[in-house]
């Protein structure tokens, strides 16, 4: 029977679909899905097939009957845990509570049961919730396009800082500060076009995104090791850039050496919408990397 | 998940039970065709398992152990209630669960399309259909389905993949919006 490479991921996607993953496992697989269009397509197909097939066979949506019987099982478990710890099954001691102690114990058990029931029943996630997760993962969050004014401003800055007309500068800007350097001298034909590459690092718990702008010649040959382009959570962000066939390849990493926290590699087509190229985790925060690349003709700089 | 060794005597956590519950509930529902009986029998199976957790040998996964207990509960229930159909039931035969309560008008409109899909599921080969029922319909993990159906995990993965591709092709005809 056919067994495709695609199906290697499917057991994990299936467990995600059936809510059979721990929170850490769930976060990990969602991260994989976020960066993998094939996985997104497969998961959509799996959700569609499961929903329709269950509907066809008469499986009801998760109903109150199941939740009620689950609550009774959890209450049974809580009661047992309070009375007879499994670790000492042969030594079931009789408890001699005073009246006060007895009621205090009952109240404590009641509170524990209520809390754990809320927690456990809350574990259920409907497929609609999973669809929302998928949408959240696959849709690039709304990010403003680079405006004509911003592009003109970056072009003007690059022109002003370049004091050697025979050499080609590039620059990186974060939070209003930047640095510039020159590319190595080449003998090839130069188009004179400039590329503005903006990376936005978004984190759910950090209200202000980190924005890094790279301005460099579009006809860059080979890879440009930009080095440190800014900081996230106090850690250095390092970048490598390449430009080829109308696409910009970008490799970002956070931290360095033994403190390397994570990174992302992806590419975007020049002149398209801001696009999420991936996400990574640094300092306990998920960072989404959204990139837009725009080319400026010679006369605009 | 509860493992062998030092933790062997620990009962499952609430989170684990909440994760396992829907799969077994779906199996009970498919076999009994009744929400009420499915709820009672799943609850009974879990309570029996929790009471006897120290007898769990950890040679199989907790889910497959729970499944065996559930099957015993279902068979006992069927005998007590003289439900002959259930006594001879194939554990993994997909069955249409009768609608509970009133049928929504839009459901009636969809019946023809859903019948198309039911036929597609019925037309799957035996092994493929069993794997599809255990995983996609009832919701068991591939590893658990492999133990329950006594085949390697890779076979389950291949069969479910084949089933999904066949069903999805049919869905595209039946539900143009897919």
Short mmCIF file of C-alpha atoms in Angstrom, two decimals:
data_model
loop_
_atom_site.label_atom_id
_atom_site.label_comp_id
_atom_site.label_asym_id
_atom_site.label_seq_id
_atom_site.Cartn_x
_atom_site.Cartn_y
_atom_site.Cartn_z
CA UNK A 1 0.00 0.00 0.00
CA UNK A 2 1.17 3.50 -0.78
CA UNK A 3 2.96 5.22 2.05
CA UNK A 4 3.96 8.76 1.26
CA UNK A 5 6.43 11.04 3.03
CA UNK A 6 3.44 13.28 3.72
CA UNK A 7 1.96 10.62 5.96
CA UNK A 8 4.98 10.78 8.32
CA UNK A 9 3.47 13.94 9.79
CA UNK A 10 -0.07 12.66 9.82
CA UNK A 11 -0.05 10.69 13.09
CA UNK A 12 0.88 13.91 14.91
CA UNK A 13 -1.68 15.97 13.00
CA UNK A 14 -4.27 13.33 13.81
CA UNK A 15 -3.47 13.54 17.52
CA UNK A 16 -3.78 17.32 17.30
CA UNK A 17 -7.16 16.88 15.65
CA UNK A 18 -8.30 14.51 18.40
CA UNK A 19 -7.04 16.74 21.24
CA UNK A 20 -4.65 13.97 22.24
CA UNK A 21 -1.55 16.11 22.78
CA UNK A 22 -0.11 17.76 25.83
CA UNK A 23 0.10 21.55 25.72
CA UNK A 24 3.83 21.45 24.88
CA UNK A 25 3.30 18.90 22.10
CA UNK A 26 0.42 20.96 20.79
CA UNK A 27 2.51 24.14 20.69
CA UNK A 28 5.34 22.29 18.93
CA UNK A 29 3.15 20.83 16.18
CA UNK A 30 1.41 24.17 15.65
CA UNK A 31 4.84 25.71 15.14
CA UNK A 32 5.63 23.07 12.51
CA UNK A 33 2.31 23.68 10.77
CA UNK A 34 2.88 27.44 10.76
CA UNK A 35 5.97 27.05 8.58
CA UNK A 36 4.81 24.20 6.36
CA UNK A 37 2.22 24.83 3.66
CA UNK A 38 1.87 21.09 2.93
CA UNK A 39 1.08 20.40 6.59
CA UNK A 40 -1.52 23.18 6.55
CA UNK A 41 -3.16 21.67 3.47
CA UNK A 42 -3.08 18.16 4.95
CA UNK A 43 -4.59 19.34 8.23
CA UNK A 44 -7.39 21.17 6.39
CA UNK A 45 -8.14 18.00 4.45
CA UNK A 46 -8.07 15.91 7.64
CA UNK A 47 -10.46 18.30 9.40
CA UNK A 48 -12.85 18.32 6.43
CA UNK A 49 -12.86 14.53 6.09
CA UNK A 50 -13.32 13.93 9.82
CA UNK A 51 -16.14 16.45 10.13
CA UNK A 52 -18.04 15.21 7.09
CA UNK A 53 -17.49 11.52 7.79
CA UNK A 54 -18.66 11.88 11.41
CA UNK A 55 -21.65 13.88 10.23
CA UNK A 56 -22.49 11.20 7.66
CA UNK A 57 -22.28 8.43 10.24
CA UNK A 58 -24.43 10.35 12.73
CA UNK A 59 -21.76 11.18 15.31
CA UNK A 60 -23.26 14.02 17.31
CA UNK A 61 -21.21 17.05 18.26
CA UNK A 62 -19.57 16.79 21.67
CA UNK A 63 -22.72 16.81 23.70
CA UNK A 64 -23.76 17.39 27.24
CA UNK A 65 -24.24 13.63 27.80
CA UNK A 66 -20.54 12.94 27.35
CA UNK A 67 -19.43 15.89 29.46
CA UNK A 68 -21.82 14.95 32.25
CA UNK A 69 -20.58 11.37 32.38
CA UNK A 70 -16.96 12.60 32.24
CA UNK A 71 -17.61 14.92 35.18
CA UNK A 72 -18.90 11.94 37.17
CA UNK A 73 -15.78 9.92 36.36
CA UNK A 74 -13.52 12.79 37.42
CA UNK A 75 -15.47 13.25 40.62
CA UNK A 76 -15.09 9.51 41.24
CA UNK A 77 -11.35 9.79 40.65
CA UNK A 78 -11.04 12.76 43.01
CA UNK A 79 -12.98 10.95 45.71
CA UNK A 80 -10.72 7.91 45.40
CA UNK A 81 -7.58 9.99 45.44
CA UNK A 82 -8.62 11.60 48.70
CA UNK A 83 -9.62 8.33 50.33
CA UNK A 84 -7.17 5.74 49.07
CA UNK A 85 -3.88 6.77 47.54
CA UNK A 86 -2.83 4.01 45.14
CA UNK A 87 0.74 4.08 46.36
CA UNK A 88 -0.32 2.38 49.59
CA UNK A 89 -3.25 0.16 48.63
CA UNK A 90 -2.76 -2.36 51.45
CA UNK A 91 -2.69 0.24 54.18
CA UNK A 92 -6.06 1.79 53.92
CA UNK A 93 -6.19 3.55 57.21
CA UNK A 94 -9.36 4.61 58.93
CA UNK A 95 -9.52 8.32 59.34
CA UNK A 96 -10.76 9.62 62.68
CA UNK A 97 -11.78 13.12 61.96
CA UNK A 98 -13.33 15.38 64.47
CA UNK A 99 -16.53 17.04 63.30
CA UNK A 100 -14.69 20.23 62.28
CA UNK A 101 -11.96 18.30 60.51
CA UNK A 102 -14.54 16.20 58.69
CA UNK A 103 -16.30 19.25 57.22
CA UNK A 104 -13.03 20.98 56.42
CA UNK A 105 -12.00 17.86 54.53
CA UNK A 106 -15.32 17.73 52.64
CA UNK A 107 -15.03 21.39 51.63
CA UNK A 108 -11.43 20.89 50.47
CA UNK A 109 -12.37 17.83 48.42
CA UNK A 110 -15.31 19.71 46.94
CA UNK A 111 -13.14 22.63 45.90
CA UNK A 112 -10.49 20.34 44.43
CA UNK A 113 -13.12 18.43 42.45
CA UNK A 114 -14.70 21.63 41.14
CA UNK A 115 -11.35 23.07 40.09
CA UNK A 116 -10.15 19.95 38.33
CA UNK A 117 -13.49 19.43 36.56
CA UNK A 118 -13.36 22.94 35.18
CA UNK A 119 -9.80 22.33 34.04
CA UNK A 120 -10.35 18.94 32.48
CA UNK A 121 -13.65 19.65 30.79
CA UNK A 122 -12.09 22.82 29.49
CA UNK A 123 -9.53 20.65 27.69
CA UNK A 124 -12.08 20.00 24.99
CA UNK A 125 -11.40 22.02 21.95
CA UNK A 126 -13.85 21.83 19.13
CA UNK A 127 -12.66 21.54 15.58
CA UNK A 128 -13.87 25.09 15.07
CA UNK A 129 -11.29 26.18 17.65
CA UNK A 130 -8.68 24.21 15.75
CA UNK A 131 -9.74 25.89 12.55
CA UNK A 132 -9.30 29.25 14.28
CA UNK A 133 -5.83 28.19 15.40
CA UNK A 134 -5.03 27.20 11.84
CA UNK A 135 -6.29 30.51 10.50
CA UNK A 136 -4.31 32.37 13.15
CA UNK A 137 -1.20 30.42 12.17
CA UNK A 138 -1.54 30.67 8.43
CA UNK A 139 -2.88 34.18 8.00
CA UNK A 140 -0.24 36.83 8.19
CA UNK A 141 -1.38 39.37 10.76
CA UNK A 142 -2.32 42.74 9.33
CA UNK A 143 0.88 44.71 8.96
CA UNK A 144 1.05 48.07 7.23
CA UNK A 145 2.74 48.08 3.83
CA UNK A 146 5.89 50.06 3.37
CA UNK A 147 4.58 53.46 2.29
CA UNK A 148 5.95 55.55 -0.56
CA UNK A 149 7.04 58.12 2.03
CA UNK A 150 9.02 55.54 4.03
CA UNK A 151 10.67 54.19 0.90
CA UNK A 152 11.68 57.66 -0.22
CA UNK A 153 13.07 58.39 3.23
CA UNK A 154 15.22 55.22 3.26
CA UNK A 155 16.48 56.07 -0.23
CA UNK A 156 17.37 59.58 0.87
CA UNK A 157 19.26 58.34 3.97
CA UNK A 158 21.24 55.85 1.91
CA UNK A 159 22.19 58.56 -0.58
CA UNK A 160 23.27 60.97 2.15
CA UNK A 161 25.48 58.54 4.05
CA UNK A 162 27.23 57.29 0.95
CA UNK A 163 30.31 59.47 0.68
CA UNK A 164 32.19 57.32 -1.83
CA UNK A 165 30.33 57.42 -5.15
CA UNK A 166 32.35 54.54 -6.52
CA UNK A 167 31.25 52.17 -3.78
CA UNK A 168 27.90 50.64 -2.99
CA UNK A 169 26.59 51.03 0.58
CA UNK A 170 24.05 49.01 2.53
CA UNK A 171 22.50 49.92 5.86
CA UNK A 172 20.43 48.48 8.66
CA UNK A 173 18.07 50.48 10.86
CA UNK A 174 16.30 49.51 14.08
CA UNK A 175 14.46 51.89 16.37
CA UNK A 176 15.81 54.99 14.64
CA UNK A 177 19.47 53.99 14.92
CA UNK A 178 21.48 52.25 12.28
CA UNK A 179 24.81 51.45 10.76
CA UNK A 180 26.07 51.32 7.24
CA UNK A 181 28.85 49.54 5.42
CA UNK A 182 30.02 49.10 1.86
CA UNK A 183 29.73 45.99 -0.24
CA UNK A 184 32.97 44.55 -1.56
CA UNK A 185 33.96 46.05 -4.91
CA UNK A 186 32.76 44.06 -7.93
CA UNK A 187 33.42 44.39 -11.62
CA UNK A 188 29.97 43.32 -12.80
CA UNK A 189 27.24 45.50 -14.28
CA UNK A 190 25.17 47.30 -11.64
CA UNK A 191 21.47 47.93 -12.05
CA UNK A 192 21.43 50.80 -9.60
CA UNK A 193 18.24 49.48 -8.03
CA UNK A 194 17.95 49.46 -4.27
CA UNK A 195 16.10 46.94 -2.17
CA UNK A 196 14.27 47.84 1.03
CA UNK A 197 13.70 44.80 3.22
CA UNK A 198 11.60 45.26 6.33
CA UNK A 199 11.34 42.52 9.00
CA UNK A 200 8.76 42.82 11.74
CA UNK A 201 9.06 40.52 14.76
CA UNK A 202 5.69 40.14 16.45
CA UNK A 203 5.12 38.60 19.84
CA UNK A 204 1.71 38.16 21.46
CA UNK A 205 2.83 39.42 24.85
CA UNK A 206 4.94 42.34 23.66
CA UNK A 207 2.72 45.17 22.46
CA UNK A 208 5.38 46.98 20.39
CA UNK A 209 6.79 44.88 17.53
CA UNK A 210 10.49 44.93 16.71
CA UNK A 211 11.06 46.43 13.26
CA UNK A 212 14.32 46.00 11.39
CA UNK A 213 14.92 47.62 7.99
CA UNK A 214 17.71 46.62 5.63
CA UNK A 215 18.50 48.77 2.61
CA UNK A 216 20.89 47.22 0.11
CA UNK A 217 21.65 46.99 -3.62
CA UNK A 218 19.18 44.74 -5.39
CA UNK A 219 21.85 43.12 -7.54
CA UNK A 220 23.62 41.72 -4.51
CA UNK A 221 25.63 38.70 -5.49
CA UNK A 222 26.08 35.84 -3.04
CA UNK A 223 25.11 36.13 0.59
CA UNK A 224 25.51 39.20 2.71
CA UNK A 225 26.33 38.42 6.33
CA UNK A 226 24.75 41.47 7.89
CA UNK A 227 25.73 40.52 11.42
CA UNK A 228 23.78 42.06 14.27
CA UNK A 229 20.72 43.92 13.02
CA UNK A 230 19.07 44.66 16.34
CA UNK A 231 17.97 43.16 19.63
CA UNK A 232 14.98 41.15 20.85
CA UNK A 233 14.54 40.77 24.59
CA UNK A 234 18.13 41.95 25.07
CA UNK A 235 19.52 39.27 22.75
CA UNK A 236 21.27 40.10 19.47
CA UNK A 237 19.43 39.37 16.22
CA UNK A 238 21.78 38.28 13.43
CA UNK A 239 20.88 38.25 9.74
CA UNK A 240 22.11 36.82 6.44
CA UNK A 241 20.54 38.01 3.19
CA UNK A 242 20.65 36.84 -0.41
CA UNK A 243 18.82 38.09 -3.52
CA UNK A 244 18.08 35.83 -6.47
CA UNK A 245 15.49 35.59 -9.25
CA UNK A 246 13.25 38.26 -7.79
CA UNK A 247 13.26 36.69 -4.34
CA UNK A 248 14.99 37.63 -1.13
CA UNK A 249 16.29 34.88 1.13
CA UNK A 250 16.60 35.78 4.78
CA UNK A 251 18.11 33.90 7.69
CA UNK A 252 17.51 35.38 11.13
CA UNK A 253 18.85 34.00 14.39
CA UNK A 254 18.48 35.26 17.92
CA UNK A 255 21.33 34.93 20.38
CA UNK A 256 24.74 33.65 19.47
CA UNK A 257 27.02 30.75 20.36
CA UNK A 258 25.90 28.95 23.50
CA UNK A 259 23.12 31.52 23.92
CA UNK A 260 21.55 30.79 20.54
CA UNK A 261 17.80 30.85 21.22
CA UNK A 262 16.26 30.17 17.85
CA UNK A 263 15.91 31.40 14.34
CA UNK A 264 14.05 31.24 11.08
CA UNK A 265 14.96 30.88 7.41
CA UNK A 266 12.64 31.86 4.60
CA UNK A 267 12.20 33.88 1.48
CA UNK A 268 9.82 36.42 0.02
CA UNK A 269 9.15 37.60 -3.48
CA UNK A 270 10.11 41.21 -4.12
CA UNK A 271 7.14 43.53 -4.52
CA UNK A 272 4.54 41.36 -2.75
CA UNK A 273 2.53 41.83 0.44
CA UNK A 274 4.10 41.55 3.90
CA UNK A 275 4.49 37.77 4.39
CA UNK A 276 5.14 35.63 7.47
CA UNK A 277 8.22 33.54 6.72
CA UNK A 278 8.11 31.59 9.97
CA UNK A 279 8.35 31.82 13.70
CA UNK A 280 10.72 30.91 16.47
CA UNK A 281 10.83 30.93 20.23
CA UNK A 282 13.19 33.20 22.15
CA UNK A 283 13.14 34.11 25.83
CA UNK A 284 9.98 32.05 26.27
CA UNK A 285 8.10 34.11 23.67
CA UNK A 286 6.87 33.00 20.25
CA UNK A 287 8.11 35.45 17.63
CA UNK A 288 6.45 35.70 14.23
CA UNK A 289 8.67 37.05 11.47
CA UNK A 290 6.88 39.12 8.82
CA UNK A 291 8.87 40.36 5.89
CA UNK A 292 8.22 42.72 2.99
CA UNK A 293 10.71 43.47 0.21
CA UNK A 294 10.31 46.43 -2.15
CA UNK A 295 12.62 47.45 -4.97
CA UNK A 296 13.44 51.15 -5.60
CA UNK A 297 14.43 52.15 -9.11
CA UNK A 298 17.62 54.14 -9.59
CA UNK A 299 15.86 57.48 -9.97
CA UNK A 300 13.99 57.06 -6.67
CA UNK A 301 17.16 56.97 -4.57
CA UNK B 1 0.75 9.20 30.37
CA UNK B 2 1.31 6.73 33.14
CA UNK B 3 4.43 4.67 32.70
CA UNK B 4 5.92 1.66 34.34
CA UNK B 5 8.33 1.75 37.26
CA UNK B 6 7.97 4.23 40.10
CA UNK B 7 4.89 5.78 38.61
CA UNK B 8 3.19 2.46 37.90
CA UNK B 9 0.78 2.87 40.79
CA UNK B 10 -0.24 6.42 40.02
CA UNK B 11 -3.76 6.85 38.82
CA UNK B 12 -4.29 8.79 35.60
CA UNK B 13 -4.68 12.53 35.85
CA UNK B 14 -7.84 14.47 35.05
CA UNK B 15 -6.24 15.78 31.88
CA UNK B 16 -5.40 12.27 30.69
CA UNK B 17 -8.92 11.03 31.36
CA UNK B 18 -10.38 14.04 29.55
CA UNK B 19 -8.13 13.26 26.56
CA UNK B 20 -9.03 9.55 26.42
CA UNK B 21 -12.73 9.94 27.11
CA UNK B 22 -14.07 11.04 23.69
CA UNK B 23 -12.51 8.07 21.84
CA UNK B 24 -14.14 5.53 24.11
CA UNK B 25 -17.37 7.45 24.19
CA UNK B 26 -17.48 7.43 20.37
CA UNK B 27 -16.88 3.66 20.32
CA UNK B 28 -19.69 3.10 22.82
CA UNK B 29 -21.98 5.41 20.89
CA UNK B 30 -21.24 3.69 17.58
CA UNK B 31 -21.88 0.27 19.09
CA UNK B 32 -24.98 1.04 21.14
CA UNK B 33 -26.47 3.76 18.94
CA UNK B 34 -27.63 5.61 22.04
CA UNK B 35 -26.17 8.71 23.68
CA UNK B 36 -27.66 7.72 27.00
CA UNK B 37 -26.23 4.17 26.98
CA UNK B 38 -22.90 5.38 25.59
CA UNK B 39 -22.57 7.88 28.44
CA UNK B 40 -23.45 5.26 31.08
CA UNK B 41 -21.18 2.56 29.64
CA UNK B 42 -18.17 4.85 29.14
CA UNK B 43 -18.57 6.13 32.67
CA UNK B 44 -18.80 2.57 33.99
CA UNK B 45 -15.72 1.47 32.05
CA UNK B 46 -13.64 4.40 33.31
CA UNK B 47 -14.77 3.95 36.91
CA UNK B 48 -13.90 0.22 36.75
CA UNK B 49 -10.51 1.04 35.24
CA UNK B 50 -9.75 3.69 37.86
CA UNK B 51 -10.81 1.38 40.70
CA UNK B 52 -8.54 -1.36 39.36
CA UNK B 53 -5.70 0.84 38.14
CA UNK B 54 -3.18 -1.14 40.19
CA UNK B 55 -3.99 -4.13 37.93
CA UNK B 56 -3.02 -2.20 34.78
CA UNK B 57 0.06 -4.06 33.51
CA UNK B 58 1.47 -1.30 31.25
CA UNK B 59 2.01 -3.85 28.49
CA UNK B 60 -0.38 -1.90 26.32
CA UNK B 61 -1.35 1.75 26.29
CA UNK B 62 -3.98 2.91 28.82
CA UNK B 63 -6.35 3.61 25.93
CA UNK B 64 -6.27 0.05 24.63
CA UNK B 65 -6.69 -1.29 28.17
CA UNK B 66 -9.68 1.01 28.64
CA UNK B 67 -11.04 -0.11 25.30
CA UNK B 68 -10.98 -3.75 26.41
CA UNK B 69 -12.81 -2.87 29.62
CA UNK B 70 -15.36 -0.88 27.64
CA UNK B 71 -15.95 -3.80 25.28
CA UNK B 72 -16.62 -6.06 28.26
CA UNK B 73 -19.05 -3.50 29.68
CA UNK B 74 -20.85 -3.24 26.33
CA UNK B 75 -21.12 -7.02 26.00
CA UNK B 76 -22.43 -7.36 29.58
CA UNK B 77 -24.95 -4.62 28.92
CA UNK B 78 -26.04 -6.25 25.64
CA UNK B 79 -26.51 -9.63 27.36
CA UNK B 80 -28.50 -8.12 30.20
CA UNK B 81 -30.71 -6.25 27.79
CA UNK B 82 -30.94 -9.09 25.28
CA UNK B 83 -29.51 -6.88 22.55
CA UNK B 84 -28.52 -9.62 20.14
CA UNK B 85 -27.06 -7.27 17.59
CA UNK B 86 -24.42 -5.97 19.96
CA UNK B 87 -23.42 -9.46 21.10
CA UNK B 88 -22.25 -10.32 17.61
CA UNK B 89 -20.89 -6.89 16.83
CA UNK B 90 -17.71 -6.40 14.91
CA UNK B 91 -15.83 -3.86 17.05
CA UNK B 92 -14.78 -1.74 14.10
CA UNK B 93 -17.74 -1.85 11.76
CA UNK B 94 -18.79 1.70 10.96
CA UNK B 95 -22.47 2.11 11.76
CA UNK B 96 -24.81 4.98 11.29
CA UNK B 97 -25.80 6.36 14.67
CA UNK B 98 -29.54 7.09 14.68
CA UNK B 99 -30.37 10.79 14.94
CA UNK B 100 -31.14 11.83 18.52
CA UNK B 101 -34.21 14.02 18.91
CA UNK B 102 -35.54 16.14 16.09
CA UNK B 103 -33.70 16.35 12.83
CA UNK B 104 -32.83 19.84 11.76
CA UNK B 105 -34.37 20.87 8.39
CA UNK B 106 -30.95 21.56 6.89
CA UNK B 107 -29.90 18.03 7.91
CA UNK B 108 -32.75 16.61 5.85
CA UNK B 109 -31.55 18.57 2.84
CA UNK B 110 -28.06 17.20 3.31
CA UNK B 111 -29.18 13.60 3.66
CA UNK B 112 -28.62 12.77 0.03
CA UNK B 113 -25.09 14.11 0.11
CA UNK B 114 -24.34 12.32 3.36
CA UNK B 115 -25.68 9.06 1.94
CA UNK B 116 -23.18 9.46 -0.89
CA UNK B 117 -20.43 9.73 1.72
CA UNK B 118 -21.71 6.76 3.74
CA UNK B 119 -21.53 4.62 0.61
CA UNK B 120 -17.96 5.77 0.03
CA UNK B 121 -17.04 4.69 3.58
CA UNK B 122 -18.83 1.36 3.12
CA UNK B 123 -16.93 0.79 -0.12
CA UNK B 124 -13.52 1.03 1.53
CA UNK B 125 -11.73 -2.31 1.75
CA UNK B 126 -12.05 -4.07 5.14
CA UNK B 127 -8.65 -3.17 6.58
CA UNK B 128 -8.82 0.41 5.35
CA UNK B 129 -12.33 0.84 6.73
CA UNK B 130 -11.36 -0.52 10.15
CA UNK B 131 -8.38 1.82 10.39
CA UNK B 132 -10.56 4.73 9.27
CA UNK B 133 -13.26 3.89 11.84
CA UNK B 134 -10.80 3.56 14.72
CA UNK B 135 -8.84 6.73 13.99
CA UNK B 136 -10.91 9.22 12.02
CA UNK B 137 -14.38 8.35 13.31
CA UNK B 138 -13.71 7.22 16.89
CA UNK B 139 -10.55 9.29 17.34
CA UNK B 140 -7.94 6.78 18.57
CA UNK B 141 -4.28 7.67 18.02
CA UNK B 142 -2.52 5.70 15.27
CA UNK B 143 -0.44 3.85 17.87
CA UNK B 144 -3.54 2.81 19.82
CA UNK B 145 -5.38 1.79 16.65
CA UNK B 146 -2.36 -0.34 15.69
CA UNK B 147 -2.58 -2.22 19.01
CA UNK B 148 -6.35 -2.58 18.83
CA UNK B 149 -6.32 -3.83 15.25
CA UNK B 150 -3.12 -5.82 15.71
CA UNK B 151 -1.23 -4.31 12.78
CA UNK B 152 1.91 -2.12 12.62
CA UNK B 153 1.55 1.65 13.05
CA UNK B 154 2.86 2.19 9.51
CA UNK B 155 0.04 0.08 8.14
CA UNK B 156 -2.50 2.17 10.03
CA UNK B 157 -0.89 5.34 8.64
CA UNK B 158 -0.99 4.01 5.07
CA UNK B 159 -4.57 2.81 5.37
CA UNK B 160 -5.85 6.01 6.90
CA UNK B 161 -4.03 8.01 4.22
CA UNK B 162 -5.62 5.85 1.49
CA UNK B 163 -9.06 6.15 3.10
CA UNK B 164 -8.79 9.91 3.43
CA UNK B 165 -7.77 10.36 -0.20
CA UNK B 166 -10.69 8.22 -1.38
CA UNK B 167 -13.21 9.93 0.89
CA UNK B 168 -11.90 13.39 0.03
CA UNK B 169 -12.26 12.67 -3.69
CA UNK B 170 -15.88 11.66 -3.09
CA UNK B 171 -16.47 14.73 -0.91
CA UNK B 172 -15.33 16.99 -3.72
CA UNK B 173 -18.14 15.58 -5.82
CA UNK B 174 -20.73 15.59 -3.04
CA UNK B 175 -19.82 18.89 -1.41
CA UNK B 176 -18.62 21.34 -4.07
CA UNK B 177 -17.46 23.83 -1.44
CA UNK B 178 -14.78 21.43 -0.10
#
